[in-house]
Structures are given as structure tokens and as C-alpha cells.
CSV table of C-alpha atoms in Angstrom, one decimal:
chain,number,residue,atom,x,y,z
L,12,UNK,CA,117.0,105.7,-47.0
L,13,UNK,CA,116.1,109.2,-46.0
L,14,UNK,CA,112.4,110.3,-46.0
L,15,UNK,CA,113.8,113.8,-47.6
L,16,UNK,CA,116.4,114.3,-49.7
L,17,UNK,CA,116.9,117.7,-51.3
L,18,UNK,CA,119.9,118.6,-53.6
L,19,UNK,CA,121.0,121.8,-55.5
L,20,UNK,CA,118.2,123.7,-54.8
L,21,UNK,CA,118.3,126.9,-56.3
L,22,UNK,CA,115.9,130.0,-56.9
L,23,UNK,CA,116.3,133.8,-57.7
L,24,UNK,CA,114.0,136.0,-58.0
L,25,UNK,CA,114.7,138.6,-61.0
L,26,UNK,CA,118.5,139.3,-60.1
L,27,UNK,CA,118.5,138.3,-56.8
L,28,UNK,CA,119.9,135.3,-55.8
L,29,UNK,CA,118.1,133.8,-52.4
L,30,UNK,CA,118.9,130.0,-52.8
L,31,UNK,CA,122.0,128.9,-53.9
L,32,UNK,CA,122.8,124.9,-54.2
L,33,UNK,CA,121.0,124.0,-51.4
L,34,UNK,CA,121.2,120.4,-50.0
L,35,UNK,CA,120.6,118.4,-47.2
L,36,UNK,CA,118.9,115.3,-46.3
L,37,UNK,CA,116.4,114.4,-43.5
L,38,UNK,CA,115.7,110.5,-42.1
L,39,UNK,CA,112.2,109.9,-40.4
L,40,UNK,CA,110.9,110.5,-37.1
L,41,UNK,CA,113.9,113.6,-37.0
L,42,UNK,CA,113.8,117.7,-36.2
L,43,UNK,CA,115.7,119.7,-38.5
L,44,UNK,CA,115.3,123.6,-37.3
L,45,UNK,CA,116.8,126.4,-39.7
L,46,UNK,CA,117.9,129.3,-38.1
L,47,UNK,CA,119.1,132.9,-39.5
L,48,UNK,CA,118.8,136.4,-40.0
L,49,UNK,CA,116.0,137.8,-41.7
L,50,UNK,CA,116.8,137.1,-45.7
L,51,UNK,CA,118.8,134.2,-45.1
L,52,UNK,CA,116.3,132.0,-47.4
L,53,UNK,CA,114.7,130.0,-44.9
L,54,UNK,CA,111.5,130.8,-46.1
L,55,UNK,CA,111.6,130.6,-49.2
L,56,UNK,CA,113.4,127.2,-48.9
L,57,UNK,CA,110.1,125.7,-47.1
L,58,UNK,CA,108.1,127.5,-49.8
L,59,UNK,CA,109.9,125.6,-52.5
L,60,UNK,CA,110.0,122.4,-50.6
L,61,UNK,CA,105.5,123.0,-50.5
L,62,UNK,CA,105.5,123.6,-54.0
L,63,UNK,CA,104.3,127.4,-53.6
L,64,UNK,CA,108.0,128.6,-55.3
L,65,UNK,CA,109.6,127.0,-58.1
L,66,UNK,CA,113.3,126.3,-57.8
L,67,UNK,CA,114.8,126.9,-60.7
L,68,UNK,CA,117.3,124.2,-60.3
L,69,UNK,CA,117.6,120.8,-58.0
L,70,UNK,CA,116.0,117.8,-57.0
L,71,UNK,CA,113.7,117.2,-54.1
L,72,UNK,CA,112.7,113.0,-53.5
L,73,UNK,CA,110.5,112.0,-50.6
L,74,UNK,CA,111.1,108.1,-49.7
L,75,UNK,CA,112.7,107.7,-52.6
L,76,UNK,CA,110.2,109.3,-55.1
L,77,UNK,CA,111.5,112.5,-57.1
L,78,UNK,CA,108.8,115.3,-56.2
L,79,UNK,CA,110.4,118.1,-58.4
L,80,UNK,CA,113.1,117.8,-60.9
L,81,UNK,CA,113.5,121.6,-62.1
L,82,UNK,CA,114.0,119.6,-65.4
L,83,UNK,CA,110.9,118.2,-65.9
L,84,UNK,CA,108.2,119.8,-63.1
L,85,UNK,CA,106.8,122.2,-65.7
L,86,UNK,CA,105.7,119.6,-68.1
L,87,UNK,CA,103.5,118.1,-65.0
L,88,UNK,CA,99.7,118.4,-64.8
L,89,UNK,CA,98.2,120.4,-62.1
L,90,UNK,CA,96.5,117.5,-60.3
L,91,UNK,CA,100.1,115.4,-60.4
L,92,UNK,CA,101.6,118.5,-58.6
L,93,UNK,CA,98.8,118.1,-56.2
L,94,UNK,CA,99.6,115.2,-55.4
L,95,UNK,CA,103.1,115.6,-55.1
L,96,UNK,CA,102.4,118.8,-52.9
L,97,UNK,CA,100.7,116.5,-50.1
L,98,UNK,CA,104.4,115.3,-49.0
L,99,UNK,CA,104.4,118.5,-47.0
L,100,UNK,CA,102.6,120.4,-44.2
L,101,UNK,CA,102.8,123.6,-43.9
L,102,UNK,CA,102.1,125.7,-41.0
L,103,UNK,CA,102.5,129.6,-41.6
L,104,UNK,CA,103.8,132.6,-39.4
L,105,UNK,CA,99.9,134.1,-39.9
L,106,UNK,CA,97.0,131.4,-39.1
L,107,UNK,CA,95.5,132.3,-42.5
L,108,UNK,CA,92.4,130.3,-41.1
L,109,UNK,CA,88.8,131.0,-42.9
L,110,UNK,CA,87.2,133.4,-41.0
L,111,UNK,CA,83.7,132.1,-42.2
L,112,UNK,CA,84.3,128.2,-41.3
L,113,UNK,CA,84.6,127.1,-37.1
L,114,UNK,CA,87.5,125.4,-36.0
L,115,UNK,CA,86.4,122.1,-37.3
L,116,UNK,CA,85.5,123.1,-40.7
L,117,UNK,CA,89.2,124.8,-41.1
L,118,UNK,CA,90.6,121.7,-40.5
L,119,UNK,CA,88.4,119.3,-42.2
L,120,UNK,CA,88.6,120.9,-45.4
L,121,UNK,CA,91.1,120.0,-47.7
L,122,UNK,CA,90.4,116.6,-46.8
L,123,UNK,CA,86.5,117.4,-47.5
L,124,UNK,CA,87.8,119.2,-51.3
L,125,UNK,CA,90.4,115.8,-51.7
L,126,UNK,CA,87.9,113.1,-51.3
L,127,UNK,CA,85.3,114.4,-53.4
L,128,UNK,CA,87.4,113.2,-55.9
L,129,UNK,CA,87.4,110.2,-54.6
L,130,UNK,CA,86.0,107.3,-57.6
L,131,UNK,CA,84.0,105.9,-54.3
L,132,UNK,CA,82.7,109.2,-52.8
L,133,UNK,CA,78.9,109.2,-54.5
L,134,UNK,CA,78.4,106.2,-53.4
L,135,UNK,CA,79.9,106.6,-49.6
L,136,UNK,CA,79.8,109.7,-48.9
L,137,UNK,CA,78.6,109.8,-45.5
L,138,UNK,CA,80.8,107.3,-44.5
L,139,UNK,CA,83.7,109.2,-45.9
L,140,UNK,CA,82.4,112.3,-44.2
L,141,UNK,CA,82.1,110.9,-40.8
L,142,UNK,CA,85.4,109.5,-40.9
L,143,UNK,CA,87.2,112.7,-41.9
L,144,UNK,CA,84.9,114.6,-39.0
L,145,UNK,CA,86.6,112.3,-36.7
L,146,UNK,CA,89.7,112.6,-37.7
L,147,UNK,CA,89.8,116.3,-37.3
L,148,UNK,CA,87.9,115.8,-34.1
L,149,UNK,CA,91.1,113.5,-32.9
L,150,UNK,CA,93.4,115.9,-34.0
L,151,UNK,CA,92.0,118.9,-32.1
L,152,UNK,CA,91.9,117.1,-29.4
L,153,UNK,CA,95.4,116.5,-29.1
L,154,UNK,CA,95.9,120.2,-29.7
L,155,UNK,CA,94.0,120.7,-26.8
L,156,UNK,CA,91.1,122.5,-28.3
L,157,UNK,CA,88.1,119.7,-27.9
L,158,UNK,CA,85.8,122.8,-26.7
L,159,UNK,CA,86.7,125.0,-29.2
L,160,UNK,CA,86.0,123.3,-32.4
L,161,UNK,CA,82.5,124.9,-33.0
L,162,UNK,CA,84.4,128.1,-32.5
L,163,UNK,CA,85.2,131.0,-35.1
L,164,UNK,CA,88.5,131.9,-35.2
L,165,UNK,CA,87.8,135.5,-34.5
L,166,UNK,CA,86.8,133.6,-31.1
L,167,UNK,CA,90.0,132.1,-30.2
L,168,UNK,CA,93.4,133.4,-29.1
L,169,UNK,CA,96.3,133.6,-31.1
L,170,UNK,CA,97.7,130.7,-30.2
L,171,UNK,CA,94.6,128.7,-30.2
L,172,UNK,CA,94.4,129.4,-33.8
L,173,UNK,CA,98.0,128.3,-34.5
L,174,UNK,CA,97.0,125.2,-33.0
L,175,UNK,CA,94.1,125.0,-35.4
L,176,UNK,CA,96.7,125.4,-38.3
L,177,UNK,CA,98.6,122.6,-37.1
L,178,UNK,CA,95.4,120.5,-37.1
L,179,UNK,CA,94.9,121.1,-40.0
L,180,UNK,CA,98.0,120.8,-41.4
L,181,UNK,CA,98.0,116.9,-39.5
L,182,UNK,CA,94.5,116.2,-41.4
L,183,UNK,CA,96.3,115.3,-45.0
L,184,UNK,CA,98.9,113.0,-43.2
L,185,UNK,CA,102.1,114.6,-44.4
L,186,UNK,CA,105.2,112.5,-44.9
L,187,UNK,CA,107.0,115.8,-43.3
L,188,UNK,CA,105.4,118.7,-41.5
L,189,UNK,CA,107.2,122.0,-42.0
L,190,UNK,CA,107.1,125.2,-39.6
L,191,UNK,CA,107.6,128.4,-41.0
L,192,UNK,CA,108.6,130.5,-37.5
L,193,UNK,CA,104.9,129.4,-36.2
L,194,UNK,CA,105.1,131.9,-32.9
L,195,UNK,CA,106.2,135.1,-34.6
L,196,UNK,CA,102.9,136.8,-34.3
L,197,UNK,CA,102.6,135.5,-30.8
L,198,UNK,CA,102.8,136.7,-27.3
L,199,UNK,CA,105.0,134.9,-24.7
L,200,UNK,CA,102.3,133.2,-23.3
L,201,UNK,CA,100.1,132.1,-26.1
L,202,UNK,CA,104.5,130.8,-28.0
L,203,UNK,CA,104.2,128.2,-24.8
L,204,UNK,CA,101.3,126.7,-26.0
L,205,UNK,CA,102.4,125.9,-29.7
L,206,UNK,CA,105.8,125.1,-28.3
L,207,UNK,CA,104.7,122.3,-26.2
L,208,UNK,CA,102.2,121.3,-29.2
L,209,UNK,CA,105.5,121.2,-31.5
L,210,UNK,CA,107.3,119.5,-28.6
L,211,UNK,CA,104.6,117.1,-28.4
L,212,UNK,CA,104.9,116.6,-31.8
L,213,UNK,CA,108.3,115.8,-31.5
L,214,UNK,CA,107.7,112.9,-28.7
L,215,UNK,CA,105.5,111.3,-31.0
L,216,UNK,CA,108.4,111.2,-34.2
L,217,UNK,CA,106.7,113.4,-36.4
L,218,UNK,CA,109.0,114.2,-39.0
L,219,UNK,CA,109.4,117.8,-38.9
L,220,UNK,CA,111.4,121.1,-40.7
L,221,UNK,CA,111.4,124.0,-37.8
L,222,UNK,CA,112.2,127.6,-39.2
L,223,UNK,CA,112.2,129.5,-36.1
L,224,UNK,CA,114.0,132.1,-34.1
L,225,UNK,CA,113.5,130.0,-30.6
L,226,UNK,CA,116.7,129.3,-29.8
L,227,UNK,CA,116.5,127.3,-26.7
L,228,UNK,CA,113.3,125.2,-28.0
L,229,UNK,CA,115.6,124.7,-31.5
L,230,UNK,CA,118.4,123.5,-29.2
L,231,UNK,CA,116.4,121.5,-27.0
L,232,UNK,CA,113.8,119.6,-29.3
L,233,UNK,CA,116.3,119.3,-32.8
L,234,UNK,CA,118.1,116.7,-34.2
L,235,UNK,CA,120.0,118.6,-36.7
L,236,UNK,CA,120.4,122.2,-37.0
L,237,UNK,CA,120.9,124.1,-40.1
L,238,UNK,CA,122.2,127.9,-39.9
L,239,UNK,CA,121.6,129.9,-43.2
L,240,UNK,CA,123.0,133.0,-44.3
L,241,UNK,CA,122.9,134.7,-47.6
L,242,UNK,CA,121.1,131.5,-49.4
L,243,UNK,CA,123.4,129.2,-48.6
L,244,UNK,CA,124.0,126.8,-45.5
L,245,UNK,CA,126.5,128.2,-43.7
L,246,UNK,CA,127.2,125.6,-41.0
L,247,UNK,CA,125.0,121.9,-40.5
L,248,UNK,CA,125.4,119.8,-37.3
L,249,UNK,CA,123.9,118.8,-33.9
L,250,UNK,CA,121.9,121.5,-31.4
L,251,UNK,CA,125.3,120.8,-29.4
L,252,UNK,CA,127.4,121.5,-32.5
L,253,UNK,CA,125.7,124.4,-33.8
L,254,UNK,CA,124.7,126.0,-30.3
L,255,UNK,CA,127.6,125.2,-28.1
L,256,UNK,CA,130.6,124.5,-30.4
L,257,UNK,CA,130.0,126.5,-34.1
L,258,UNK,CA,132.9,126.4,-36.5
L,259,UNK,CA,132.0,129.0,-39.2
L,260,UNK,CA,132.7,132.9,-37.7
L,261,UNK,CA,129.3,134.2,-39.3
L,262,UNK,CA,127.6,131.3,-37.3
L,263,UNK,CA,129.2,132.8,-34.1
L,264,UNK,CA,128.4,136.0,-35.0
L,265,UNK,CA,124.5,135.1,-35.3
L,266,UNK,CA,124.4,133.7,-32.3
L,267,UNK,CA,126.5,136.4,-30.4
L,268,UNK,CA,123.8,139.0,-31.6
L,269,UNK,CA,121.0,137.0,-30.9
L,270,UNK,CA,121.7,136.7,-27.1
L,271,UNK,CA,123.3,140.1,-26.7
């Protein structure tokens, strides 16, 4: 069974059309990247599939469990979509990190807000608290950022605070962790470090949806490439498919412009 399955997925905003019957599926422990001009729909895709669009049509199930049903999601209570909305990680193309909270705070949060609504919290609180401290202490560890996390972000580097994102994205243990072109506002230097993060990421079968414009890492580090165009998927295969061997013209062009 496929950890993702999304079908139809449709949304316009006013008369615009910028999804149009979207689907694909995703198994566990794979790299899908989405690739495209600017306008194709990638990112409003990942912004349906986080719950911060509404499609207005389609179906989006998560091992098994229908997340949104454009047929019944308005009816749901907030705290349901909540829930459902902690499927999904999102990383964004800004940091959008809380100036006023260190590196450690940014990432322990949510899971701070979440388990004060825990029925157990009064009564273990500072158990509860030590345990989420750790966890966002393990997790910026692995991002490489163990003597930063008493840091400000308006003390760390671009691409230090991307990392921080990703922490905090990991904290909430998301069934898939999505990517919305994470080293857009990055130099050269400072796109290596969250690309060997993302790749690292990779080793360890996170589940992950890639919007990016890195070709090469999209073609080294994917399972399954999707190339959009106009809201709709215009072509769907393998990095060596998609990269080496695309069938659809407007596919060919993309690429052709992209390396000229």
C-alpha cells in the first residue's frame, strides 16, 4: 500500500485554473522531486497536500486514511484538521524561523504547543519537557548544528537556518516530509549544506516530496520525478526517464532551457 496516495486534485484561484486532476502516488522510504517553470503548480500542490490551500476537488489518503475529501473536509473541526495536517512536513523557500526564540526553541515548539494538550501533561510535565528537549537536541545534531542551538537566527547563516527548519520540521515525526525549493534564497555554498542534509535524509528512507530547481541533486537523489507544466503533470517516471530519455516535447523543452 502506498504511504501517499493523491487523486484528482484540483484548485483555482478566482478564474484561474493552477491544479487540474492531479494524481500520483508515493510508497515509503521514496524521493519524489517536482520540477517546472515558475507557475507550473508545484507549490501550490505541496500547499494543498499541508493543508494551508484547499483543493477544491480530490482525495488525499496517507497509509490508507483519507486526510481530505474536498466532499466532506469543510464539515471537519479545526483540531481534526490538525491532526490530519501532521502527515506532512513542510520546509519553506524562507526559513520563517521566530526571530525571538534560539535555535532550540524554533524547533521544539510545536511539539511544546501539541503536548500541552496532552490529558497526561499536568501531571508530567517535566518529563514530557525533557524528552521533547532531547529530541530537538538529537535532531540538530544530525543537522550538524550541536553548537548553535542557543543561537538566534539572526546569528546563523542562511543555510544554517534552513537546517534549523528541517529540524524542526523532523520534530512532529511526519509520515512524509515535503521541500518547497529549500535553497532558493541560498548561496552556492551555504545550497551544499542543505543538499547533503536532504541527501542524508535520503540515506536514512525518509519519505520525501522535493520541489526544487537542482537538477543534478533531483536526478541523483529521486526515485520518481514528476515534471509539471500549466497544472497538470506533464510527464512521470525515473531520474533516468525524465532526465536522460523524456517523451513529452514540453518536457524537452524545459530541460533544453534550463541547461542552455
Amino acid at each position: 500500500m502506498p504511504i501517499l496516495e493523491v487523486q484528482n486534485i484540483q484548485k483555482s484561484f478566482d478564474t484561474t485554473d493552477v491544479l487540474k486532476a492531479i494524481s500520483f502516488t508515493l510508497d515509503k522510504g521514496q524521493i519524489l522531486s517536482i520540477i517546472g517553470s515558475s507557475g507550473s503548480g508545484k507549490t501550490t500542490l505541496l500547499r494543498c497536500l499541508n493543508f494551508l490551500e484547499t483543493p477544491d476537488k480530490g482525495i488525499i489518503r496517507v497509509n490508507g486514511e483519507t486526510v481530505f475529501d474536498a466532499d466532506t473536509y469543510r464539515r471537519l473541526p479545526e483540531a481534526e484538521i490538525r491532526r490530519r495536517r501532521l502527515h506532512f512536513g513542510l520546509v519553506f523557500q524562507s526559513f520563517n524561523l521566530f526571530p525571538q526564540y534560539t535555535a532550540l526553541q524554533n524547533v521544539c515548539l510545536a511539539s511544546e504547543l501539541l503536548a500541552q494538550k496532552r490529558p497526561d501533561y499536568k501531571a508530567n510535565a517535566a518529563a514530557i519537557q525533557r524528552e521533547i528537549l532531547e529530541n530537538g537536541r538529537d535532531l540538530l545534531n544530525r543537522m550538524g548544528l550541536s553548537e548553535r542551538m542557543n543561537n538566534y537566527p539572526h546569528q546563523l547563516s542562511g543555510g544554517q537556518q534552513q537546517r534549523v527548519a528541517i529540524a524542526r520540521a523532523l520534530a512532529l515525526s511526519p509520515d512524509i516530509l515535503c521541500f518547497d525549493e529549500p535553497t532558493s534564497a541560498l548561496d552556492p555554498e551555504l545550497t551544499g549544506e542543505v543538499l547533503r542534509v536532504i541527501r542524508s535524509l535520503a540515506d536514512s528512507n525518509t519519505t520525501m516530496i522535493i520541489v526544487t530547481h537542482e537538477m543534478a541533486f533531483a536526478r541523483d537523489v529521486s526515485s520518481t520525478v514528476i515534471f509539471m507544466d500549466g497544472g497538470v503533470i506533464a510527464e512521470q517516471g525515473t531520474p533516468e526517464q525524465i532526465f536522460e530519455h523524456p517523451r513529452e516535447a514540453r518536457t524537452q523543452q524545459f530541460l533544453a532551457a534550463y541547461h542552455t
